[in-house]
């Protein structure tokens, strides 16, 4: 057995002197009892919002993109802003489940399941926008390379927009496989506790899992390789999304700094969303002993790091615009800060650069209320960032006669609100039917990183189980 | 699952007890049918003498297939089937093929490995494998012996083994 020496100052990742059975009980029980009033309220709200969003999508498809306020100058507005924002949100899930697995960060076990679910739902929300922004959605199949009736005319494999199609569909598929394979043993746990029809359903979805030693060995091998594949994958996804802009010649877009800057921003916003969700989930499902203050602090440290990277990227952009001596680039940045959209730039700078710096304070990192509000701030800020990059760069470029201004219609806003409905509807269903915390993985770390640590440096605990 | 099998199994409360029991069983040359645990117990494969999983080889093969598919199709389309000049670049512009090649490598490797995993483990949607005890996915660690064709003395020997290794429960089940 590998001996990990745990520093005595490191906090346990599972609290409350849990026995294995208690862990099963705590995490499975929310799926077994009738939903509480808070859940029902949340679900009705989400599904109503989703319905409203669907109505707005219907209007867009029925009447065409004219339902939106895009014009000849500003061809991308809320649609692509929302797309990039949602894709970014998804990145935290993969970072937690894949990169932190490779780095052997045990605190990931408390949050990885929910974060991966969040990834999948966020990518679903994101994928909606490129499809509906095409206008004639029934022609969306044209983005796939297949022998077709247009003569043997293929898609442009050299276009970043097509790379996006491949990147996002791969990302979604791999995330889904990774997540579900991790879920199978836990679904088997729910199956073995269930009776009647529930047992039948969970039998079907748990794939006949028995917990055989060989299966576990292969399962771990699979998880490790999938993590190894997902790590460059998640970096590639936002890199490719940033290519949509960086390979163009629009001032403010034509930037080599975009790939790392986008990836850092994605992780930044993703962690903020994980925190927003998990702070609510741990409270509602009473999981404070599994998602501890130590988990929250770790995530806040990542927010501080990535937030600072994003801040440096903003300042680098400003410096390079000035240093390049290129008037169009200089104007683009002058216009961002002092043009008609100054409020978006101001919002972005405040929320993304200044607000995460509060997390240098340990006290604030461990303050749940503060973390919750800051996580929402960051999500707002990151939305502004995408809006700033997309709309501000487009609205005033080379030809002053074509300068324009853009405000969304209620339909555009409605679709965005609708994606929240979709996201929360899916998340609430997930939290009802599947264990929101990876049960097997928590049991696995209980004695190596939990409060029942038995390895070197272990101190005596008054174990009150049995 | 075509023939019925008789299985004698012991349930342990703790993974360390289970590991000790497996070591004893192997030392006394008992033929272990399988070991079932609620979570991946590290070091278990060493104690049981399981060989390392070769699943990652499948991952490599499928990944390589993805790389070749992507590169092959894109090269064929842009140099043979319908050559088009984009932005003054050559027909065969390898750097521009890298993103899609990478994505398909990952996609093929992942799907291929996952499908291989479920196939070799005999798992899949709707598959129902016999479950020895419902608590194995909760907090019990199970060591099972196939007792088909064993005489009473041999079965008694196994029961004695479970007693010696402090199994919490011992059951005989036909699956």
XYZ file of C-alpha atoms in Angstrom:
641
model
C 0.000 0.000 0.000
C 1.234 3.464 -0.806
C 1.890 5.442 2.319
C 0.722 8.971 2.166
C 1.893 11.001 5.074
C -0.740 13.499 5.964
C 0.396 16.672 7.651
C -1.245 17.036 11.009
C -2.495 20.491 10.106
C -4.511 19.125 7.205
C -8.207 19.045 8.002
C -10.192 15.833 7.639
C -12.281 15.720 4.464
C -15.053 13.680 6.018
C -16.290 14.766 9.407
C -18.655 13.384 12.004
C -17.063 9.964 12.762
C -18.926 8.225 9.970
C -19.124 4.489 9.560
C -19.348 3.121 6.025
C -23.016 2.405 6.523
C -23.668 5.917 7.796
C -22.118 7.324 4.606
C -24.439 5.210 2.465
C -27.370 6.281 4.587
C -26.559 10.001 4.473
C -25.981 10.186 0.749
C -28.697 7.799 -0.453
C -31.501 9.014 1.764
C -32.318 12.185 -0.240
C -33.112 9.940 -3.213
C -35.377 7.743 -1.118
C -37.662 10.132 0.700
C -40.370 12.312 -0.793
C -39.045 15.670 -1.986
C -39.246 18.532 0.487
C -41.183 21.746 -0.099
C -37.998 23.612 -1.050
C -37.219 21.105 -3.780
C -40.776 21.198 -5.120
C -40.751 24.983 -5.137
C -37.395 25.013 -6.927
C -38.555 22.447 -9.442
C -41.757 24.298 -10.306
C -39.802 27.527 -10.685
C -37.190 25.861 -12.909
C -39.658 24.112 -15.129
C -41.701 27.301 -15.549
C -38.557 29.175 -16.526
C -37.671 26.394 -18.920
C -41.129 26.607 -20.463
C -40.729 30.346 -20.972
C -37.335 29.743 -22.602
C -38.829 27.148 -24.915
C -41.540 29.607 -25.932
C -38.840 32.167 -26.792
C -36.901 29.576 -28.784
C -40.114 28.693 -30.598
C -40.676 32.351 -31.484
C -37.102 32.622 -32.753
C -37.432 29.577 -34.937
C -40.926 30.420 -36.157
C -40.266 34.067 -37.035
C -36.528 33.838 -37.617
C -33.549 35.589 -36.122
C -35.350 38.887 -36.699
C -36.809 38.294 -33.244
C -33.393 39.306 -31.967
C -31.846 42.745 -32.131
C -28.712 41.732 -33.988
C -27.783 43.943 -36.902
C -25.238 44.002 -39.711
C -22.513 45.351 -37.460
C -23.255 43.268 -34.433
C -23.817 39.745 -35.693
C -23.154 38.028 -32.398
C -24.855 39.238 -29.257
C -26.376 37.454 -26.301
C -26.480 34.168 -28.192
C -22.734 33.622 -28.443
C -22.086 35.410 -25.137
C -24.313 32.858 -23.440
C -22.751 30.007 -25.355
C -19.219 30.884 -24.249
C -20.401 31.564 -20.707
C -22.148 28.224 -20.308
C -19.244 26.299 -21.837
C -16.946 28.019 -19.353
C -19.192 27.027 -16.449
C -18.782 23.416 -17.468
C -15.018 23.467 -17.185
C -14.879 23.297 -13.416
C -16.535 19.886 -13.387
C -13.876 18.368 -15.588
C -11.138 20.162 -13.717
C -12.360 18.683 -10.448
C -12.964 15.189 -11.748
C -9.971 14.846 -14.061
C -7.143 17.220 -13.246
C -7.545 16.939 -9.487
C -7.660 13.144 -9.836
C -4.320 13.200 -11.644
C -2.934 15.489 -8.948
C -4.284 13.106 -6.275
C -6.277 15.867 -4.608
C -8.541 13.925 -2.304
C -10.902 16.798 -1.605
C -12.290 16.339 -5.095
C -14.284 13.298 -3.942
C -16.779 15.440 -2.023
C -17.764 17.570 -4.968
C -16.814 15.736 -8.167
C -20.116 13.981 -8.814
C -22.227 17.128 -8.641
C -19.614 19.177 -10.484
C -19.505 16.683 -13.345
C -23.288 16.683 -13.532
C -23.100 20.455 -13.664
C -20.624 20.180 -16.554
C -22.948 18.007 -18.567
C -25.968 20.229 -17.984
C -23.976 23.392 -18.685
C -22.683 21.984 -21.979
C -26.277 21.129 -22.919
C -27.293 24.732 -22.272
C -24.272 25.958 -24.203
C -24.860 23.705 -27.200
C -28.332 25.148 -27.640
C -27.062 28.586 -28.665
C -24.875 27.770 -31.679
C -27.732 25.666 -33.017
C -30.490 28.256 -32.670
C -28.280 31.142 -33.765
C -28.116 29.469 -37.177
C -31.718 30.552 -37.666
C -32.761 27.618 -39.794
C -32.144 24.979 -37.156
C -33.332 22.129 -39.340
C -30.175 22.644 -41.403
C -27.935 22.148 -38.370
C -26.962 18.723 -39.690
C -24.906 20.541 -42.331
C -22.182 21.082 -39.740
C -21.408 17.377 -39.738
C -19.130 15.909 -42.373
C -21.117 13.217 -44.137
C -21.629 12.147 -47.736
C -24.442 14.410 -48.805
C -26.725 15.576 -51.545
C -24.783 18.811 -52.101
C -22.360 16.925 -54.280
C -19.364 15.615 -52.389
C -18.980 19.051 -50.812
C -17.530 18.835 -47.341
C -17.437 21.085 -44.328
C -14.414 23.345 -43.893
C -12.086 21.373 -41.650
C -9.821 24.423 -41.412
C -12.427 26.586 -39.707
C -12.390 27.141 -35.936
C -16.182 27.129 -36.007
C -16.073 23.536 -37.187
C -13.369 22.675 -34.657
C -15.880 23.912 -32.101
C -18.415 21.360 -33.297
C -15.900 18.573 -32.784
C -14.562 19.944 -29.505
C -17.935 20.422 -27.876
C -19.498 17.182 -29.031
C -16.393 15.273 -27.888
C -16.375 17.137 -24.591
C -20.012 16.332 -23.972
C -19.639 12.660 -24.878
C -16.491 12.073 -22.837
C -17.863 13.940 -19.808
C -21.042 11.899 -19.973
C -19.152 8.578 -20.188
C -16.800 9.529 -17.374
C -19.631 10.701 -15.154
C -21.862 7.717 -15.770
C -19.113 5.162 -15.289
C -18.376 6.768 -11.931
C -22.073 6.669 -11.118
C -22.641 2.953 -11.838
C -21.320 1.556 -8.501
C -23.304 4.142 -6.555
C -26.463 3.369 -8.495
C -25.848 -0.246 -7.482
C -25.781 0.895 -3.857
C -29.158 2.571 -4.333
C -30.414 -0.567 -6.117
C -29.478 -2.820 -3.221
C -31.392 -0.625 -0.790
C -34.472 -0.291 -2.995
C -37.584 -2.427 -3.310
C -40.169 -3.137 -5.989
C -40.283 -0.933 -9.053
C -37.456 1.275 -7.810
C -35.251 -1.791 -7.570
C -36.092 -2.763 -11.138
C -35.261 0.700 -12.444
C -31.995 0.967 -10.529
C -31.077 -2.582 -11.578
C -31.410 -1.525 -15.172
C -29.326 1.612 -14.831
C -26.640 0.110 -12.591
C -25.639 -2.308 -15.366
C -25.483 -5.387 -13.103
C -22.636 -4.048 -10.994
C -21.465 -6.529 -8.330
C -18.408 -4.872 -6.812
C -16.083 -7.678 -7.902
C -12.401 -6.976 -7.221
C -11.444 -7.321 -10.876
C -14.205 -4.953 -11.932
C -13.036 -2.377 -9.414
C -9.498 -2.712 -10.687
C -10.606 -2.125 -14.270
C -12.922 0.642 -13.140
C -10.013 2.464 -11.532
C -7.840 1.930 -14.580
C -10.624 3.299 -16.774
C -11.146 6.321 -14.521
C -7.472 7.133 -14.590
C -7.179 6.964 -18.373
C -10.402 8.925 -18.861
C -9.024 11.538 -16.471
C -5.809 11.620 -18.453
C -7.781 12.106 -21.670
C -10.155 14.673 -20.200
C -7.360 16.872 -18.919
C -6.000 17.987 -22.315
C -9.558 17.790 -23.633
C -10.915 20.392 -21.239
C -7.983 22.679 -22.018
C -8.577 22.183 -25.730
C -12.277 23.004 -25.570
C -11.983 26.575 -24.387
C -8.833 27.021 -26.446
C -10.835 26.159 -29.533
C -13.716 28.374 -28.418
C -11.201 31.212 -28.111
C -9.985 30.448 -31.664
C -13.444 31.446 -32.897
C -12.343 34.957 -32.007
C -8.553 34.849 -32.041
C -8.218 33.702 -35.654
C -10.330 36.603 -36.927
C -8.989 40.085 -37.667
C -11.347 42.090 -35.461
C -9.455 44.420 -33.084
C -9.949 43.086 -29.567
C -10.322 39.527 -30.884
C -7.106 39.051 -32.821
C -5.033 38.110 -29.798
C -2.590 35.276 -29.122
C -3.262 35.500 -25.377
C -6.812 34.214 -25.828
C -6.423 30.446 -25.274
C -4.879 30.496 -21.771
C -6.932 33.554 -20.851
C -10.169 31.801 -21.855
C -9.262 28.584 -20.071
C -8.413 30.407 -16.837
C -11.634 32.392 -17.116
C -13.605 29.223 -17.708
C -12.220 27.512 -14.633
C -12.777 30.701 -12.654
C -16.457 30.947 -13.556
C -16.942 27.198 -13.321
C -15.733 27.054 -9.748
C -17.950 29.982 -8.885
C -20.922 28.031 -10.238
C -19.874 24.860 -8.393
C -19.788 26.882 -5.183
C -23.167 28.484 -5.822
C -24.698 25.067 -6.418
C -22.888 23.134 -3.700
C -23.512 25.693 -0.978
C -27.231 25.264 -1.640
C -27.076 21.482 -2.117
C -25.106 20.762 1.072
C -27.604 22.816 3.030
C -30.754 21.280 1.519
C -29.487 17.682 1.647
C -27.667 18.119 4.928
C -24.258 17.161 3.567
C -22.120 19.582 5.561
C -19.956 16.735 6.841
C -18.992 15.718 3.308
C -18.675 19.122 1.695
C -16.831 20.791 4.506
C -15.449 24.267 5.024
C -12.112 22.770 3.921
C -13.638 21.936 0.525
C -15.041 25.423 0.189
C -11.709 26.937 1.108
C -9.869 24.805 -1.464
C -12.246 25.918 -4.193
C -11.886 29.528 -3.118
C -8.137 29.204 -3.472
C -8.593 28.039 -7.057
C -10.916 30.991 -7.637
C -8.258 33.314 -6.272
C -5.594 31.806 -8.530
C -7.629 31.739 -11.728
C -9.177 35.135 -10.950
C -5.703 36.596 -10.664
C -4.675 34.987 -13.960
C -7.724 36.556 -15.576
C -6.806 39.923 -14.039
C -3.269 39.708 -15.388
C -4.670 38.781 -18.805
C -6.899 41.903 -18.841
C -3.958 44.115 -17.965
C -1.719 42.397 -20.527
C -4.333 43.047 -23.204
C -4.389 46.722 -22.318
C -0.596 46.936 -22.305
C -0.206 45.130 -25.619
C -2.885 47.291 -27.241
C -0.874 50.371 -26.284
C 2.523 48.809 -27.004
C 1.528 47.453 -30.432
C 1.170 50.967 -31.765
C -1.766 49.722 -33.826
C -4.431 52.431 -33.764
C -7.410 50.131 -34.289
C -6.377 47.920 -31.400
C -5.720 50.976 -29.237
C -9.132 52.361 -30.086
C -10.806 49.029 -29.338
C -9.514 49.127 -25.779
C -10.100 52.836 -25.286
C -13.640 52.223 -26.489
C -14.118 49.306 -24.114
C -13.337 51.363 -21.061
C -14.734 54.743 -22.081
C -17.159 54.035 -24.952
C -20.931 53.595 -24.774
C -20.544 50.134 -23.212
C -18.330 51.362 -20.364
C -20.742 49.841 -17.853
C -20.073 46.322 -19.113
C -16.314 46.825 -18.902
C -16.666 48.324 -15.435
C -18.813 45.380 -14.321
C -16.300 42.911 -15.699
C -13.324 44.578 -14.016
C -15.034 44.920 -10.644
C -16.467 41.420 -10.503
C -13.537 39.517 -11.992
C -10.416 41.408 -10.997
C -11.235 43.071 -7.701
C -13.722 40.710 -6.062
C -11.616 37.474 -6.026
C -8.784 39.357 -4.304
C -10.850 39.276 -1.110
C -9.968 35.593 -0.935
C -6.447 36.382 0.176
C -8.106 36.538 3.591
C -8.489 33.109 5.157
C -11.428 34.324 7.181
C -13.353 35.301 4.052
C -12.397 32.089 2.239
C -14.059 30.161 5.038
C -17.109 32.385 5.291
C -20.046 30.657 3.619
C -22.311 33.661 3.147
C -19.477 35.736 1.719
C -18.426 32.903 -0.604
C -21.976 32.497 -1.831
C -22.410 36.147 -2.768
C -18.953 36.342 -4.293
C -19.609 33.268 -6.411
C -22.645 34.989 -7.896
C -20.621 38.165 -8.438
C -18.030 36.181 -10.355
C -20.617 34.549 -12.564
C -22.057 37.941 -13.405
C -18.562 39.267 -14.063
C -17.667 36.408 -16.357
C -20.850 36.929 -18.323
C -19.843 40.569 -18.730
C -16.405 39.464 -19.902
C -17.862 37.510 -22.810
C -20.258 40.359 -23.593
C -17.366 42.829 -23.553
C -15.252 40.705 -25.865
C -18.037 39.919 -28.306
C -20.319 42.935 -28.475
C -17.941 45.803 -27.659
C -15.338 44.572 -30.131
C -17.943 44.280 -32.872
C -19.964 47.439 -32.363
C -17.209 49.844 -33.412
C -14.573 48.472 -35.740
C -12.844 49.794 -38.853
C -15.722 51.702 -40.490
C -17.239 54.461 -38.338
C -20.178 54.668 -40.759
C -21.137 51.167 -39.657
C -20.872 51.785 -35.937
C -23.880 50.605 -34.052
C -25.363 49.870 -30.666
C -27.185 46.779 -29.526
C -29.678 45.949 -26.819
C -31.273 42.514 -26.675
C -34.982 41.940 -27.184
C -37.056 40.199 -24.533
C -36.912 37.059 -26.650
C -33.112 36.955 -26.461
C -33.223 37.511 -22.725
C -35.950 34.901 -22.437
C -33.808 32.243 -24.076
C -30.972 32.968 -21.660
C -33.315 32.799 -18.686
C -34.728 29.612 -20.172
C -31.313 27.954 -20.097
C -31.234 28.526 -16.337
C -34.547 26.722 -16.243
C -33.064 23.832 -18.201
C -29.934 23.739 -16.053
C -31.732 23.759 -12.717
C -34.482 21.387 -13.842
C -31.848 18.837 -14.831
C -29.804 19.420 -11.686
C -32.816 19.082 -9.399
C -33.864 15.844 -11.108
C -30.315 14.538 -10.837
C -30.164 15.375 -7.135
C -33.398 13.436 -6.591
C -32.575 10.263 -8.474
C -28.817 9.781 -8.054
C -26.369 10.134 -5.172
C -25.029 13.701 -5.388
C -21.779 12.627 -3.748
C -19.614 9.769 -4.986
C -20.355 7.245 -2.218
C -17.671 4.717 -3.122
C -15.018 7.398 -3.416
C -15.926 8.930 -0.071
C -15.668 5.512 1.574
C -12.359 5.059 -0.140
C -10.863 8.203 1.398
C -12.517 7.808 4.802
C -9.492 6.162 6.349
C -6.842 7.918 4.298
C -8.079 11.493 4.437
C -11.230 11.480 6.554
C -11.503 11.979 10.285
C -10.881 8.244 10.781
C -7.433 8.444 9.290
C -5.460 5.339 10.242
C -2.115 5.860 8.526
C 1.140 7.397 9.779
C 0.825 10.463 12.028
C -2.671 9.390 13.007
C -3.869 10.762 16.308
C -6.334 8.936 18.472
C -9.988 9.557 17.780
C -12.853 8.676 20.008
C -14.672 6.595 17.475
C -18.220 6.279 18.653
C -19.473 3.932 15.990
C -20.911 0.504 16.814
C -25.540 -18.259 -15.332
C -26.829 -21.236 -17.238
C -25.893 -23.689 -14.505
C -26.707 -23.163 -10.866
C -23.801 -22.554 -8.607
C -23.401 -23.016 -4.908
C -21.425 -20.294 -3.249
C -20.110 -20.118 0.297
C -19.253 -16.591 1.280
C -18.128 -14.697 4.333
C -18.830 -11.073 5.086
C -16.218 -8.937 6.841
C -16.800 -5.615 8.498
C -13.557 -4.008 7.524
C -11.213 -3.986 4.542
C -8.135 -4.800 6.656
C -9.815 -7.966 7.998
C -10.712 -8.910 4.453
C -7.152 -8.459 3.251
C -5.813 -10.582 6.106
C -8.347 -13.286 5.277
C -7.354 -13.275 1.611
C -3.708 -13.658 2.536
C -4.549 -16.615 4.768
C -6.725 -18.168 2.055
C -3.971 -17.899 -0.491
C -1.387 -19.292 1.878
C -3.578 -22.323 2.534
C -4.216 -22.704 -1.228
C -7.957 -22.154 -1.061
C -9.491 -21.417 -4.440
C -11.117 -17.986 -4.117
C -14.056 -17.472 -6.473
C -14.220 -13.712 -6.134
C -13.990 -10.818 -3.713
C -16.657 -8.135 -3.577
C -16.191 -4.751 -1.928
C -18.271 -1.580 -1.620
C -15.434 0.594 -2.895
C -12.069 0.091 -4.618
C -9.768 -1.157 -1.858
C -6.188 -0.262 -2.628
C -3.719 -3.096 -2.443
C -6.468 -5.676 -2.889
C -5.264 -6.713 -6.349
C -1.758 -7.329 -4.966
C -3.071 -9.438 -2.111
C -5.301 -11.406 -4.456
C -2.528 -11.729 -7.026
C -4.600 -10.131 -9.786
C -2.582 -9.148 -12.807
C -2.598 -5.513 -13.837
C -5.508 -4.443 -16.014
C -4.671 -4.193 -19.702
C -7.591 -1.885 -20.383
C -5.303 1.035 -21.170
C -3.958 -0.893 -24.186
C -7.471 -0.781 -25.633
C -7.450 2.952 -24.973
C -4.260 3.368 -26.952
C -5.465 1.290 -29.876
C -8.782 3.126 -30.147
C -7.005 6.465 -29.761
C -4.598 5.637 -32.572
C -7.577 4.622 -34.690
C -9.136 8.032 -34.025
C -5.947 9.852 -35.004
C -5.679 7.922 -38.256
C -9.374 8.341 -39.070
C -9.301 12.094 -38.579
C -6.048 12.688 -40.429
C -6.954 10.259 -43.183
C -10.403 11.668 -43.874
C -9.353 15.308 -43.776
C -6.323 14.721 -46.002
C -8.349 12.714 -48.496
C -11.170 15.272 -48.607
C -8.888 18.282 -49.078
C -6.316 16.787 -51.431
C -8.263 14.217 -53.457
C -12.017 14.447 -53.122
C -12.704 18.167 -53.286
C -9.585 20.321 -52.983
C -10.383 23.912 -51.980
C -7.925 26.658 -51.123
C -8.783 28.336 -47.835
C -6.995 31.602 -47.099
C -4.160 30.864 -49.523
C -2.990 27.861 -47.527
C -1.896 24.589 -49.125
C -4.470 21.827 -49.659
C -2.693 19.681 -47.117
C -2.441 22.151 -44.222
C -1.476 19.929 -41.339
C -1.500 22.543 -38.509
C -5.147 23.291 -39.226
C -5.949 19.579 -38.957
C -4.523 19.264 -35.449
C -7.576 20.348 -33.400
C -9.982 17.894 -35.042
C -7.361 15.128 -35.012
C -6.890 15.635 -31.293
C -10.616 15.675 -30.561
C -11.260 12.478 -32.505
C -8.319 10.754 -30.803
C -9.856 11.508 -27.421
C -13.358 10.616 -28.579
C -12.378 7.252 -30.064
C -10.165 6.333 -27.110
C -12.878 7.177 -24.567
C -15.776 5.477 -26.295
C -13.632 2.482 -27.182
C -12.348 2.049 -23.656
C -15.732 2.435 -22.026
C -17.336 -0.070 -24.382
C -14.424 -2.486 -23.834
C -14.734 -2.067 -20.072
C -18.423 -2.946 -19.976
C -17.978 -5.788 -22.435
C -15.145 -7.577 -20.641
C -16.782 -7.065 -17.254
C -20.058 -8.436 -18.610
C -21.921 -5.323 -17.523
C -24.430 -3.270 -19.447
C -27.899 -1.716 -19.413
C -30.381 -4.177 -17.990
C -27.804 -6.858 -17.131
C -28.653 -8.608 -13.880
C -25.813 -10.390 -12.166
C -26.503 -12.478 -9.068
C -25.995 -10.439 -5.916
C -24.692 -12.426 -2.940
C -25.752 -9.906 -0.340
C -27.400 -6.493 -0.560
C -24.949 -5.005 1.914
C -21.908 -5.605 -0.277
C -22.527 -2.262 -1.962
C -22.950 -0.690 1.458
C -20.491 -1.696 4.193
C -19.711 -5.428 3.929
C -16.604 -6.931 2.381
C -17.274 -10.291 0.834
C -15.001 -13.246 0.145
C -16.666 -16.022 -1.862
C -15.808 -19.652 -2.634
C -17.386 -21.839 -5.265
C -18.510 -24.979 -3.407
C -19.852 -26.904 -6.394
C -18.637 -30.473 -6.276
C -16.911 -30.066 -2.934
C -17.511 -32.733 -0.313
C -18.690 -31.907 3.183
C -15.221 -32.018 4.658
C -13.965 -29.407 2.200
C -16.967 -27.154 2.898
C -16.399 -27.616 6.616
C -12.787 -26.657 6.087
C -13.888 -23.410 4.399
C -16.311 -22.673 7.228
C -13.478 -23.195 9.671
C -11.392 -20.775 7.661
C -14.084 -18.104 7.950
C -14.272 -18.676 11.680
C -10.490 -18.368 12.027
C -10.346 -15.171 10.035
C -13.137 -13.549 12.075
C -15.753 -13.207 9.343
C -18.813 -11.451 10.753
C -21.233 -13.684 8.857
C -21.015 -16.824 6.739
C -23.714 -17.828 4.258
C -24.322 -20.537 1.702
C -26.241 -19.414 -1.359
C -27.259 -20.959 -4.647
C -27.017 -18.574 -7.540
